[in-house]
CSV table of C-alpha atoms and ligand atoms in Angstrom, one decimal:
chain,number,residue,atom,x,y,z
H,13,MET,CA,-13.1,12.0,-12.0
H,14,ALA,CA,-13.5,13.7,-8.7
H,15,LYS,CA,-11.5,17.1,-7.8
H,16,LEU,CA,-10.3,17.5,-4.1
H,17,VAL,CA,-10.6,21.5,-3.2
H,18,VAL,CA,-8.3,22.9,-0.5
H,19,ARG,CA,-7.9,25.7,0.9
H,20,GLY,CA,-4.6,26.4,2.8
H,21,GLY,CA,-3.6,27.5,5.8
H,22,ASN,CA,-5.7,25.9,8.4
H,23,PRO,CA,-3.6,24.3,11.4
H,24,LEU,CA,-4.7,20.8,11.8
H,25,ARG,CA,-6.1,20.1,15.3
H,26,GLY,CA,-7.6,17.3,17.2
H,27,ASP,CA,-7.9,13.5,16.6
H,28,VAL,CA,-8.3,11.0,13.5
H,29,ALA,CA,-8.3,7.1,13.3
H,30,VAL,CA,-6.0,5.8,11.1
H,31,SER,CA,-6.9,2.9,9.0
H,32,GLY,CA,-6.2,-0.4,8.4
H,33,SER,CA,-3.1,-1.2,6.1
H,34,LYS,CA,-3.6,-1.2,2.6
H,35,ASN,CA,-0.5,-3.4,1.6
H,36,SER,CA,-1.4,-5.8,4.3
H,37,ALA,CA,-4.8,-6.0,3.6
H,38,LEU,CA,-3.8,-7.0,-0.5
H,39,GLY,CA,-1.8,-9.7,0.4
H,40,ILE,CA,-3.7,-11.3,3.7
H,41,LEU,CA,-7.1,-11.0,1.2
H,42,ALA,CA,-5.5,-13.2,-1.5
H,43,ALA,CA,-3.6,-15.4,1.4
H,44,ALA,CA,-7.3,-16.0,2.8
H,45,ALA,CA,-8.7,-17.7,-0.3
H,46,MET,CA,-6.0,-20.3,0.4
H,47,ALA,CA,-8.1,-21.9,3.1
H,48,ASP,CA,-11.0,-24.4,2.8
H,49,GLY,CA,-14.0,-22.1,4.4
H,50,GLU,CA,-14.7,-18.6,5.9
H,51,SER,CA,-12.3,-16.4,7.5
H,52,VAL,CA,-13.1,-13.3,9.0
H,53,LEU,CA,-11.0,-10.0,8.6
H,54,ASP,CA,-11.5,-6.9,10.5
H,55,ASN,CA,-10.0,-3.3,9.9
H,56,VAL,CA,-9.7,-4.0,6.2
H,57,PRO,CA,-9.5,-0.4,5.0
H,58,SER,CA,-12.2,0.5,2.1
H,59,HIS,CA,-9.9,1.2,-0.7
H,60,THR,CA,-10.4,0.6,-4.4
H,61,ASP,CA,-7.6,-1.6,-4.6
H,62,VAL,CA,-8.8,-3.8,-1.8
H,63,PHE,CA,-12.3,-4.2,-3.4
H,64,THR,CA,-10.4,-4.8,-7.1
H,65,MET,CA,-8.4,-7.9,-4.9
H,66,CYS,CA,-12.0,-8.9,-4.0
H,67,ARG,CA,-13.7,-9.0,-7.3
H,68,ILE,CA,-10.3,-10.8,-8.8
H,69,LEU,CA,-10.6,-13.8,-5.8
H,70,ARG,CA,-14.5,-13.9,-6.6
H,71,GLU,CA,-13.9,-14.5,-10.2
H,72,LEU,CA,-11.8,-16.9,-9.5
H,73,GLY,CA,-14.5,-18.7,-7.5
H,74,ALA,CA,-13.9,-17.9,-4.0
H,75,ARG,CA,-17.0,-16.3,-2.2
H,76,VAL,CA,-16.1,-12.7,-0.7
H,77,TYR,CA,-18.4,-10.5,1.2
H,78,ILE,CA,-18.8,-7.7,3.6
H,79,ASP,CA,-21.0,-7.7,6.3
H,80,ASP,CA,-23.1,-4.8,8.4
H,81,ASP,CA,-20.0,-4.5,11.1
H,82,HIS,CA,-17.9,-3.8,8.0
H,83,ARG,CA,-15.8,-7.2,8.5
H,84,PHE,CA,-14.9,-8.9,5.0
H,85,HIS,CA,-15.6,-12.8,4.6
H,86,ILE,CA,-13.7,-14.8,2.6
H,87,ASP,CA,-14.1,-18.6,1.6
H,88,GLY,CA,-11.5,-19.9,-1.2
H,89,SER,CA,-13.6,-23.5,-0.7
H,90,GLY,CA,-14.7,-22.6,-4.3
H,91,LEU,CA,-11.6,-21.5,-5.7
H,92,SER,CA,-11.4,-23.2,-8.8
H,93,LYS,CA,-10.4,-20.9,-12.2
H,94,THR,CA,-6.6,-20.1,-12.7
H,95,LYS,CA,-7.1,-17.2,-15.2
H,96,PRO,CA,-8.3,-14.0,-13.9
H,97,SER,CA,-9.4,-11.0,-16.4
H,98,TYR,CA,-6.7,-8.7,-17.5
H,99,ASP,CA,-9.3,-6.1,-16.9
H,100,LEU,CA,-9.1,-6.4,-13.2
H,101,VAL,CA,-5.5,-7.2,-13.0
H,102,ARG,CA,-4.5,-4.1,-14.8
H,103,LYS,CA,-6.1,-2.0,-12.1
H,104,MET,CA,-3.4,-2.9,-9.5
H,105,ARG,CA,0.0,-4.5,-9.6
H,106,ALA,CA,-0.6,-6.8,-6.2
H,107,SER,CA,-3.3,-8.4,-8.5
H,108,PHE,CA,-0.2,-10.4,-9.2
H,109,TYR,CA,-0.5,-12.2,-5.8
H,110,VAL,CA,-3.2,-14.3,-7.2
H,111,ALA,CA,-0.2,-16.1,-9.1
H,112,GLY,CA,1.3,-17.3,-5.7
H,113,VAL,CA,-1.9,-18.3,-4.5
H,114,LEU,CA,-3.3,-20.2,-7.4
H,115,LEU,CA,-0.3,-21.9,-7.8
H,116,ALA,CA,-0.5,-23.0,-4.1
H,117,ARG,CA,-3.9,-24.4,-4.5
H,118,LEU,CA,-4.9,-25.3,-7.9
H,119,GLY,CA,-1.0,-26.1,-9.2
H,120,GLU,CA,-2.0,-23.7,-12.4
H,121,ALA,CA,-2.1,-20.0,-13.0
H,122,GLU,CA,-2.7,-17.8,-15.8
H,123,VAL,CA,-1.9,-14.4,-14.7
H,124,PRO,CA,-1.8,-11.1,-16.8
H,125,LEU,CA,1.6,-9.5,-16.1
H,126,PRO,CA,1.4,-6.3,-14.9
H,127,GLY,CA,2.0,-3.1,-16.9
H,128,GLY,CA,4.0,0.1,-17.1
H,129,CYS,CA,3.7,2.0,-13.7
H,130,ALA,CA,4.0,5.8,-12.7
H,131,ILE,CA,6.5,5.4,-10.5
H,132,GLY,CA,9.5,3.6,-12.6
H,133,SER,CA,9.8,0.4,-14.3
H,134,ARG,CA,8.4,-2.4,-11.9
H,135,PRO,CA,8.7,-5.8,-13.6
H,136,VAL,CA,8.1,-9.3,-11.5
H,137,ASP,CA,10.9,-11.2,-12.7
H,138,TYR,CA,11.9,-11.9,-9.6
H,139,HIS,CA,8.5,-13.7,-8.5
H,140,ILE,CA,8.7,-15.9,-11.7
H,141,LYS,CA,12.1,-16.8,-10.9
H,142,GLY,CA,10.9,-17.7,-7.5
H,143,PHE,CA,7.9,-19.6,-8.7
H,144,GLU,CA,10.8,-21.7,-11.2
H,145,GLN,CA,13.0,-22.5,-8.3
H,146,LEU,CA,10.0,-23.9,-6.4
H,147,GLY,CA,9.5,-26.4,-9.6
H,148,ALA,CA,7.1,-24.6,-11.6
H,149,GLU,CA,7.2,-24.7,-15.3
H,150,VAL,CA,6.8,-20.8,-16.4
H,151,ALA,CA,6.0,-19.6,-19.7
H,152,ILE,CA,5.4,-15.8,-20.8
H,153,GLU,CA,2.8,-15.6,-23.7
H,154,TYR,CA,0.5,-13.0,-25.0
H,155,GLY,CA,1.3,-10.8,-22.0
H,156,TYR,CA,0.1,-13.7,-19.5
H,157,MET,CA,3.0,-15.5,-17.3
H,158,LYS,CA,1.3,-19.3,-17.4
H,159,ALA,CA,2.5,-21.4,-14.7
H,160,ARG,CA,2.0,-24.7,-13.5
H,161,SER,CA,3.4,-27.7,-11.1
H,162,ASN,CA,1.6,-31.0,-9.5
H,163,ARG,CA,3.2,-30.0,-6.7
H,164,LEU,CA,5.5,-27.2,-5.6
H,165,GLN,CA,8.7,-28.2,-3.7
H,166,GLY,CA,10.6,-26.4,-1.2
H,167,ALA,CA,13.9,-24.5,-2.3
H,168,LYS,CA,16.5,-22.2,-1.1
H,169,ILE,CA,15.6,-18.5,-2.7
H,170,TYR,CA,17.4,-15.6,-2.5
H,171,VAL,CA,15.2,-12.1,-3.1
H,172,ASN,CA,16.9,-9.5,-4.8
H,173,ARG,CA,16.5,-6.3,-3.7
H,174,ALA,CA,14.7,-7.5,-0.6
H,175,SER,CA,11.3,-7.0,-3.1
H,176,VAL,CA,8.2,-6.8,-0.7
H,177,GLY,CA,5.7,-8.4,-3.6
H,178,THR,CA,8.4,-11.2,-4.4
H,179,THR,CA,8.5,-12.3,-0.9
H,180,VAL,CA,4.6,-11.7,-0.6
H,181,ASN,CA,4.1,-14.4,-3.5
H,182,LEU,CA,6.5,-16.6,-2.6
H,183,ILE,CA,5.6,-17.1,1.0
H,184,LEU,CA,1.9,-17.8,-0.3
H,185,ALA,CA,3.5,-20.3,-2.8
H,186,ALA,CA,5.4,-22.2,-0.5
H,187,THR,CA,2.8,-22.0,2.4
H,188,LEU,CA,1.1,-25.2,0.5
H,189,SER,CA,4.3,-26.8,-1.1
H,190,LYS,CA,6.1,-30.3,-0.1
H,191,GLY,CA,9.3,-29.7,2.2
H,192,VAL,CA,11.2,-26.5,3.2
H,193,THR,CA,11.8,-23.4,1.7
H,194,ILE,CA,14.5,-20.6,2.7
H,195,LEU,CA,13.8,-17.0,1.5
H,196,GLU,CA,17.2,-15.5,1.8
H,197,ASN,CA,17.1,-11.4,1.9
H,198,ALA,CA,13.9,-11.2,2.7
H,199,ALA,CA,11.8,-8.3,2.8
H,200,LYS,CA,11.2,-7.5,6.7
H,201,GLU,CA,8.1,-5.1,6.3
H,202,PRO,CA,5.3,-4.9,8.6
H,203,GLU,CA,3.1,-6.2,6.2
H,204,ILE,CA,5.6,-9.2,5.2
H,205,VAL,CA,4.8,-10.3,9.4
H,206,ASP,CA,1.4,-9.4,9.1
H,207,LEU,CA,0.8,-11.8,6.7
H,208,SER,CA,2.9,-14.7,8.2
H,209,ILE,CA,1.0,-14.4,11.1
H,210,PHE,CA,-1.9,-14.5,9.5
H,211,LEU,CA,-1.3,-17.7,7.8
H,212,ASN,CA,0.5,-19.4,10.8
H,213,ALA,CA,-3.0,-18.8,12.6
H,214,MET,CA,-4.5,-20.9,9.5
H,215,GLY,CA,-2.1,-23.4,10.2
H,216,ALA,CA,1.0,-22.6,8.1
H,217,ASN,CA,4.6,-23.1,9.6
H,218,ILE,CA,6.4,-19.9,8.8
H,219,ARG,CA,9.5,-18.6,10.8
H,220,GLY,CA,11.4,-15.8,10.5
H,221,ALA,CA,9.2,-13.6,9.5
H,222,GLY,CA,10.4,-9.5,9.8
H,223,THR,CA,13.9,-10.9,9.7
H,224,GLU,CA,16.2,-11.7,6.4
H,225,VAL,CA,15.9,-15.1,6.3
H,226,ILE,CA,12.4,-16.5,6.3
H,227,LYS,CA,12.0,-20.3,6.8
H,228,ILE,CA,8.4,-21.9,5.2
H,229,GLN,CA,7.8,-25.5,6.2
H,230,GLY,CA,5.0,-26.4,3.9
H,231,VAL,CA,1.7,-28.1,4.8
H,232,GLU,CA,-1.1,-29.9,3.4
H,233,ARG,CA,-4.1,-27.6,3.8
H,234,LEU,CA,-5.2,-24.1,5.8
H,235,HIS,CA,-8.4,-23.4,7.9
H,236,PRO,CA,-10.1,-20.2,8.0
H,237,ILE,CA,-9.6,-17.8,11.0
H,238,GLU,CA,-11.1,-14.5,12.1
H,239,TYR,CA,-8.2,-11.9,12.0
H,240,GLY,CA,-7.7,-8.1,12.1
H,241,ILE,CA,-5.1,-6.0,9.9
H,242,ILE,CA,-2.6,-3.9,11.1
H,243,ALA,CA,-3.0,-0.2,11.1
H,244,ASP,CA,-1.7,1.5,8.0
H,245,ARG,CA,1.9,3.1,8.6
H,246,ILE,CA,2.4,5.0,5.2
H,247,GLU,CA,-1.3,6.8,6.0
H,248,CYS,CA,0.0,6.9,9.6
H,249,ALA,CA,3.2,9.4,8.4
H,250,THR,CA,1.1,11.0,5.6
H,251,PHE,CA,-1.0,12.4,8.3
H,252,MET,CA,2.2,13.1,10.7
H,253,ILE,CA,3.8,15.2,7.7
H,254,ALA,CA,0.3,17.3,7.0
H,255,VAL,CA,-0.1,18.3,10.7
H,256,GLY,CA,3.8,19.5,10.5
H,257,ALA,CA,3.0,21.5,6.9
H,258,SER,CA,-0.2,22.9,8.4
H,259,ARG,CA,1.7,24.0,11.8
H,260,GLY,CA,-1.0,21.8,13.4
H,261,GLU,CA,-1.1,19.8,16.6
H,262,ALA,CA,-3.1,16.2,16.3
H,263,THR,CA,-3.2,12.9,17.9
H,264,LEU,CA,-3.3,9.8,15.6
H,265,HIS,CA,-5.3,6.9,17.1
H,266,ASN,CA,-5.0,3.0,16.1
H,267,VAL,CA,-1.6,3.2,15.3
H,268,VAL,CA,1.7,1.0,15.7
H,269,PRO,CA,4.3,3.5,16.8
H,270,GLU,CA,7.1,0.7,16.1
H,271,HIS,CA,6.5,0.5,12.6
H,272,LEU,CA,7.4,4.0,12.1
H,273,ARG,CA,11.0,4.5,13.7
H,274,THR,CA,12.4,6.0,10.9
H,275,PRO,CA,10.2,8.2,9.8
H,276,ILE,CA,9.3,9.5,13.4
H,277,ALA,CA,13.1,10.2,13.8
H,278,LYS,CA,13.5,12.1,10.3
H,279,LEU,CA,10.3,14.2,11.4
H,280,THR,CA,11.8,15.1,14.7
H,281,GLU,CA,15.1,16.1,13.1
H,282,ALA,CA,12.6,18.7,11.1
H,283,GLY,CA,11.4,20.0,14.4
H,284,LEU,CA,7.8,18.4,14.8
H,285,HIS,CA,7.4,17.6,18.3
H,286,ILE,CA,6.3,13.7,18.4
H,287,GLU,CA,5.0,11.9,21.8
H,288,GLU,CA,4.3,8.4,21.4
H,289,GLY,CA,1.7,6.1,23.2
H,290,ASP,CA,1.1,2.4,22.7
H,291,THR,CA,-1.6,3.1,20.1
H,292,GLU,CA,-1.2,6.5,19.7
H,293,ILE,CA,1.0,9.2,18.3
H,294,LEU,CA,0.7,12.8,19.4
H,295,VAL,CA,2.4,15.3,16.9
H,296,ARG,CA,2.6,18.9,17.3
H,297,ALA,CA,4.1,21.5,15.0
H,298,HIS,CA,4.2,25.3,15.7
H,299,LYS,CA,7.0,26.5,13.6
H,300,LYS,CA,8.5,26.0,10.1
H,301,PRO,CA,10.2,22.6,9.5
H,302,ARG,CA,13.6,22.6,9.4
H,303,ALA,CA,15.0,21.0,6.2
H,304,VAL,CA,16.3,17.3,6.7
H,305,ASP,CA,18.1,14.6,4.1
H,306,VAL,CA,16.3,11.5,3.8
H,307,GLU,CA,17.1,8.7,1.7
H,308,THR,CA,14.4,6.1,0.8
H,309,ALA,CA,15.2,2.2,1.7
H,310,VAL,CA,13.8,-1.0,2.2
H,311,TYR,CA,12.0,-1.7,5.6
H,312,PRO,CA,13.1,-0.4,8.3
H,313,GLY,CA,14.6,2.5,6.2
H,314,PHE,CA,12.7,5.4,5.2
H,315,PRO,CA,9.6,4.5,3.3
H,316,THR,CA,9.5,5.4,-0.4
H,317,ASP,CA,5.9,5.4,-0.5
H,318,VAL,CA,6.7,8.8,2.7
H,319,GLN,CA,9.0,9.9,0.0
H,320,GLN,CA,6.2,12.5,-2.1
H,321,PRO,CA,4.8,13.8,1.3
H,322,PHE,CA,8.1,14.3,2.8
H,323,VAL,CA,9.3,16.2,-0.3
H,324,ALA,CA,6.2,18.5,0.0
H,325,LEU,CA,7.2,19.3,3.8
H,326,MET,CA,10.9,20.3,2.7
H,327,SER,CA,9.4,22.4,-0.3
H,328,VAL,CA,8.5,24.8,2.9
H,329,ALA,CA,11.1,23.7,5.4
H,330,GLU,CA,13.6,26.5,6.6
H,331,GLY,CA,16.7,25.6,4.6
H,332,THR,CA,18.0,23.2,1.5
H,333,SER,CA,17.4,19.4,1.7
H,334,ILE,CA,18.1,16.4,-0.3
H,335,VAL,CA,16.1,13.7,-0.8
H,336,ARG,CA,17.0,10.5,-2.3
H,337,GLU,CA,15.2,7.6,-4.0
H,338,THR,CA,16.4,4.6,-4.2
H,339,VAL,CA,13.8,1.8,-4.1
H,340,PHE,CA,11.9,3.0,-7.6
H,341,SER,CA,13.6,4.7,-10.7
H,342,ASP,CA,11.0,7.3,-11.4
H,343,ARG,CA,9.3,8.6,-8.4
H,344,PHE,CA,9.9,12.2,-8.7
H,345,ARG,CA,7.5,12.9,-11.7
H,346,TYR,CA,4.7,14.9,-9.4
H,347,VAL,CA,7.8,17.9,-8.7
H,348,ASP,CA,6.3,19.4,-11.4
H,349,GLU,CA,3.2,19.9,-10.0
H,350,LEU,CA,4.4,20.9,-6.4
H,351,ARG,CA,6.5,23.6,-8.9
H,352,ARG,CA,3.3,24.7,-10.0
H,353,MET,CA,2.5,25.6,-6.8
H,354,GLY,CA,5.9,27.5,-6.2
H,355,ALA,CA,8.1,25.0,-4.8
H,356,ASP,CA,12.2,25.1,-5.7
H,357,ILE,CA,13.0,21.9,-6.3
H,358,LYS,CA,15.9,20.3,-8.6
H,359,VAL,CA,15.6,16.8,-9.5
H,360,GLU,CA,19.2,15.5,-10.6
H,361,GLN,CA,19.4,11.6,-10.8
H,362,ASP,CA,17.6,9.9,-8.2
H,363,SER,CA,17.8,12.4,-6.1
H,364,ALA,CA,15.4,16.2,-5.8
H,365,ILE,CA,17.4,19.3,-4.0
H,366,ILE,CA,14.7,21.2,-2.0
H,367,ARG,CA,15.1,24.9,-1.6
H,368,GLY,CA,12.6,25.5,1.1
H,369,VAL,CA,10.2,28.6,0.1
H,370,GLU,CA,8.4,31.0,2.8
H,371,THR,CA,5.1,29.9,1.1
H,372,LEU,CA,3.5,27.8,-1.6
H,373,THR,CA,0.4,29.5,-3.4
H,374,GLY,CA,-2.5,27.2,-4.2
H,375,ALA,CA,-3.0,26.2,-8.0
H,376,PRO,CA,-4.8,23.4,-9.8
H,377,VAL,CA,-2.9,20.3,-10.1
H,378,GLU,CA,-3.3,16.6,-11.3
H,379,VAL,CA,-2.5,13.6,-9.4
H,380,PRO,CA,-0.4,11.2,-11.4
H,381,ASP,CA,-0.2,8.6,-8.6
H,382,LEU,CA,-1.3,7.7,-4.9
H,383,ARG,CA,1.2,9.0,-3.1
H,384,ALA,CA,2.0,11.6,-5.1
H,385,GLY,CA,-1.7,12.9,-4.5
H,386,ALA,CA,-1.1,12.9,-1.3
H,387,ALA,CA,2.1,15.0,-1.3
H,388,LEU,CA,0.0,17.5,-3.4
H,389,VAL,CA,-2.7,17.4,-0.6
H,390,VAL,CA,0.1,18.2,2.4
H,391,ALA,CA,0.9,21.3,0.0
H,392,ALA,CA,-2.4,22.6,-0.6
H,393,LEU,CA,-2.9,22.3,3.5
H,394,ALA,CA,0.3,24.5,3.6
H,395,ALA,CA,-0.7,27.0,0.7
H,396,ASP,CA,-1.6,30.6,0.5
H,397,GLY,CA,-5.5,30.3,-1.3
H,398,GLU,CA,-7.0,27.3,-3.2
H,399,THR,CA,-5.9,24.3,-4.7
H,400,GLU,CA,-7.7,22.2,-6.9
H,401,VAL,CA,-6.5,18.5,-6.9
H,402,HIS,CA,-7.9,16.7,-9.9
H,403,ASN,CA,-7.6,13.0,-10.4
H,404,SER,CA,-8.4,13.0,-6.6
H,405,GLU,CA,-10.2,9.8,-7.0
H,406,ILE,CA,-6.5,8.6,-7.2
H,407,LEU,CA,-6.1,9.3,-3.3
H,408,GLU,CA,-9.2,6.5,-3.0
H,409,ARG,CA,-6.7,3.7,-3.8
H,410,GLY,CA,-5.1,4.0,-0.5
H,411,TYR,CA,-6.6,6.9,1.5
H,412,GLU,CA,-9.9,5.9,3.2
H,413,ARG,CA,-12.1,8.8,3.0
H,414,LEU,CA,-9.0,11.4,3.2
H,415,GLY,CA,-11.1,14.7,2.7
H,416,ASP,CA,-13.6,13.7,5.3
H,417,LYS,CA,-10.6,12.8,8.3
H,418,LEU,CA,-8.8,16.1,7.2
H,419,ALA,CA,-12.1,18.3,7.5
H,420,ALA,CA,-12.6,16.8,10.5
H,421,LEU,CA,-9.0,18.1,11.8
H,422,GLY,CA,-10.5,21.9,10.8
H,423,ALA,CA,-9.0,21.4,7.2
H,424,ASP,CA,-11.0,23.6,4.5
H,425,VAL,CA,-11.8,20.6,2.4
H,426,VAL,CA,-14.6,19.7,-0.2
H,427,LEU,CA,-14.9,16.8,-2.8
H,428,GLU,CA,-16.4,17.4,-5.8
H,429,GLU,CA,-18.0,14.7,-7.2
H,430,THR,CA,-21.1,13.2,-7.8
H,431,VAL,CA,-21.0,10.2,-5.2
H,432,THR,CA,-17.8,8.7,-3.7
H,433,GLY,CA,-16.6,7.6,-0.2
H,434,ARG,CA,-16.8,4.4,1.4
H,435,GLU,CA,-20.5,4.3,1.4
H,436,MET,CA,-20.7,4.3,-2.8
H,437,ARG,CA,-18.2,1.5,-3.0
H,438,VAL,CA,-19.3,-0.5,-0.5
H,439,GLU,CA,-22.8,-0.5,-1.9
H,440,GLU,CA,-21.6,-1.2,-5.1
H,441,PHE,CA,-19.4,-3.8,-3.9
H,442,ARG,CA,-22.5,-5.5,-1.8
H,443,ARG,CA,-24.8,-5.1,-5.2
H,444,SER,CA,-22.0,-7.0,-7.2
H,445,VAL,CA,-22.2,-9.5,-4.8
H,446,GLU,CA,-25.7,-9.9,-4.7
H,447,VAL,CA,-25.9,-10.0,-8.5
H,448,GLU,CA,-23.6,-12.8,-8.1
H,449,SER,CA,-25.5,-14.6,-5.8
H,450,THR,CA,-29.0,-14.7,-7.7
U,20,EPZ,C1,5.4,-3.0,-2.9
U,20,EPZ,O1,5.4,-3.1,-3.9
U,20,EPZ,C2,4.2,-1.9,-2.1
U,20,EPZ,N1,3.2,-2.2,-2.7
U,20,EPZ,C3,4.7,-0.6,-2.5
U,20,EPZ,O2,3.6,0.6,-2.7
U,20,EPZ,C4,6.1,0.2,-2.3
U,20,EPZ,O3,6.7,0.9,-2.6
U,20,EPZ,C5,7.2,-1.1,-2.2
U,20,EPZ,O4,6.5,-2.3,-2.3
U,20,EPZ,C6,8.4,-0.7,-1.7
U,20,EPZ,O5,8.2,-0.5,-0.5
U,20,EPZ,C7,2.2,-3.1,-1.9
U,20,EPZ,O6,2.7,-3.7,-0.6
U,20,EPZ,C8,1.2,-3.7,-2.9
U,20,EPZ,P1,9.0,-4.2,-4.5
U,20,EPZ,P2,6.4,-4.0,-4.6
U,20,EPZ,O7,8.9,-5.5,-5.5
U,20,EPZ,O8,5.9,-5.3,-4.2
U,20,EPZ,C9,12.1,-4.0,-8.4
U,20,EPZ,C10,2.2,2.1,-2.1
U,20,EPZ,O9,2.1,3.2,-2.8
U,20,EPZ,N2,11.5,-5.5,-8.7
U,20,EPZ,O10,9.3,-4.0,-3.1
U,20,EPZ,O11,5.8,-3.9,-6.4
U,20,EPZ,C11,11.0,-2.9,-8.2
U,20,EPZ,O12,10.7,-2.8,-9.6
U,20,EPZ,C12,3.0,1.1,-3.3
U,20,EPZ,O13,1.2,1.8,-1.3
U,20,EPZ,C13,12.0,-6.0,-9.5
U,20,EPZ,O14,13.0,-5.6,-10.7
U,20,EPZ,O15,7.7,-3.4,-4.3
U,20,EPZ,C14,11.3,-1.7,-7.4
U,20,EPZ,O16,12.4,-0.9,-8.0
U,20,EPZ,C15,3.5,1.8,-4.1
U,20,EPZ,N3,11.7,-7.2,-9.9
U,20,EPZ,C16,12.0,-2.6,-6.6
U,20,EPZ,O17,12.6,-4.1,-6.9
U,20,EPZ,C17,10.9,-8.2,-9.2
U,20,EPZ,O18,10.4,-9.1,-9.8
U,20,EPZ,C18,11.3,-3.1,-5.1
U,20,EPZ,O19,10.2,-3.6,-5.6
U,20,EPZ,C19,10.3,-7.1,-8.2
U,20,EPZ,C20,10.7,-6.0,-8.0
């Protein structure tokens, strides 16, 4: 168990480098295992979710290791097993991406169905329906999806709710199928574009990523490449909000401002001064933020993964704001923890009504899920006194060295845990590779 102890009140100042995108890396790591030969990935963040994906790929027969320059090497030539272990898959929903990979490469997949999630019901019925439309025979038995097909056939598929995961899984499956697949109402997130650029560089034939209609002409095989993952727009937005809540001034580096149009517009509306460069964003916030209403939506709308940190900012804003969550059914559970810090928030159906308070006060709080954890850290930075953020290891699922980065910006943050961070995880992963390869 880890605990982040934050003493609030220090304005964040200085420069911080944003890491590679978790949600892009997860899809691209899985896709890399579809090529015969070793791909090399750069800018892969050291999140626990990334290591879970690496372990699953290795369990299925792929070779995965990290070199001294922290580049990830993935070789799918040895991919041979079709059933990843429940123990690994249950740790992370994106593990279900291996279903598309295995069906495409081996014609068979037996993957545990993802379980419950803290942010609401998250079935994979759209993924399964899509596999069936590509011609796979699918059965749900004993908690597993069992799917098989001699060779997937291209089809026209409507992606419900522009689901990100469904779009990723169907792109993976359709890339090595026979014929043409058309995905309509496809997700348009930058992570989908990054995945498609990566696959096309490996020899795939994907057109239209980033639009609602993606056309995939199936190919026989893929070859390995070297590739760099895009910046994490959610981490970037989280830091912008943290600077705003602490009334600081900082520059975020290695970012793609284009991917943050809506968060930038909403934060500007809240009174933050934001200047964009090619790959950096300056945020200045010397005044109390203004209350702003927000509604989450699929890209390019306001990201649901930024909803929680944004609510934390609004809890110290001038005035009352309404934040509506339209993507997930139950993504306000963390509000009780913010109330413990003195926030004045009422949740009614899919909306939170936030009456800004003068100050929050530090308190012991618990992290229920990744982005809720980010909200608690943002609140702690703005609060008077000390906040103990318990279960902070959950933050490491999607924020690389958050404590170190905040401390480098002048925050009074201490991580209480025996050993943690990138060093420990890389070491642990390397050791497991050595064990495996001897
Ligand atoms: C991806 O989740 C992200 N995860 C999530 O980020 C993000 O919140 C979400 O997209 C929305 O942007 C990764 O990229 C690994 P969806 P995903 O399929 O793919 C429903 C984070 O914190 N649905 O777009 O699971 C679903 O329940 C995480 O980094 C079905 O009903 O999201 C949800 O209400 C959290 N059946 C909606 O659609 C399905 O088969 C959108 O989900 C699939 C989805």
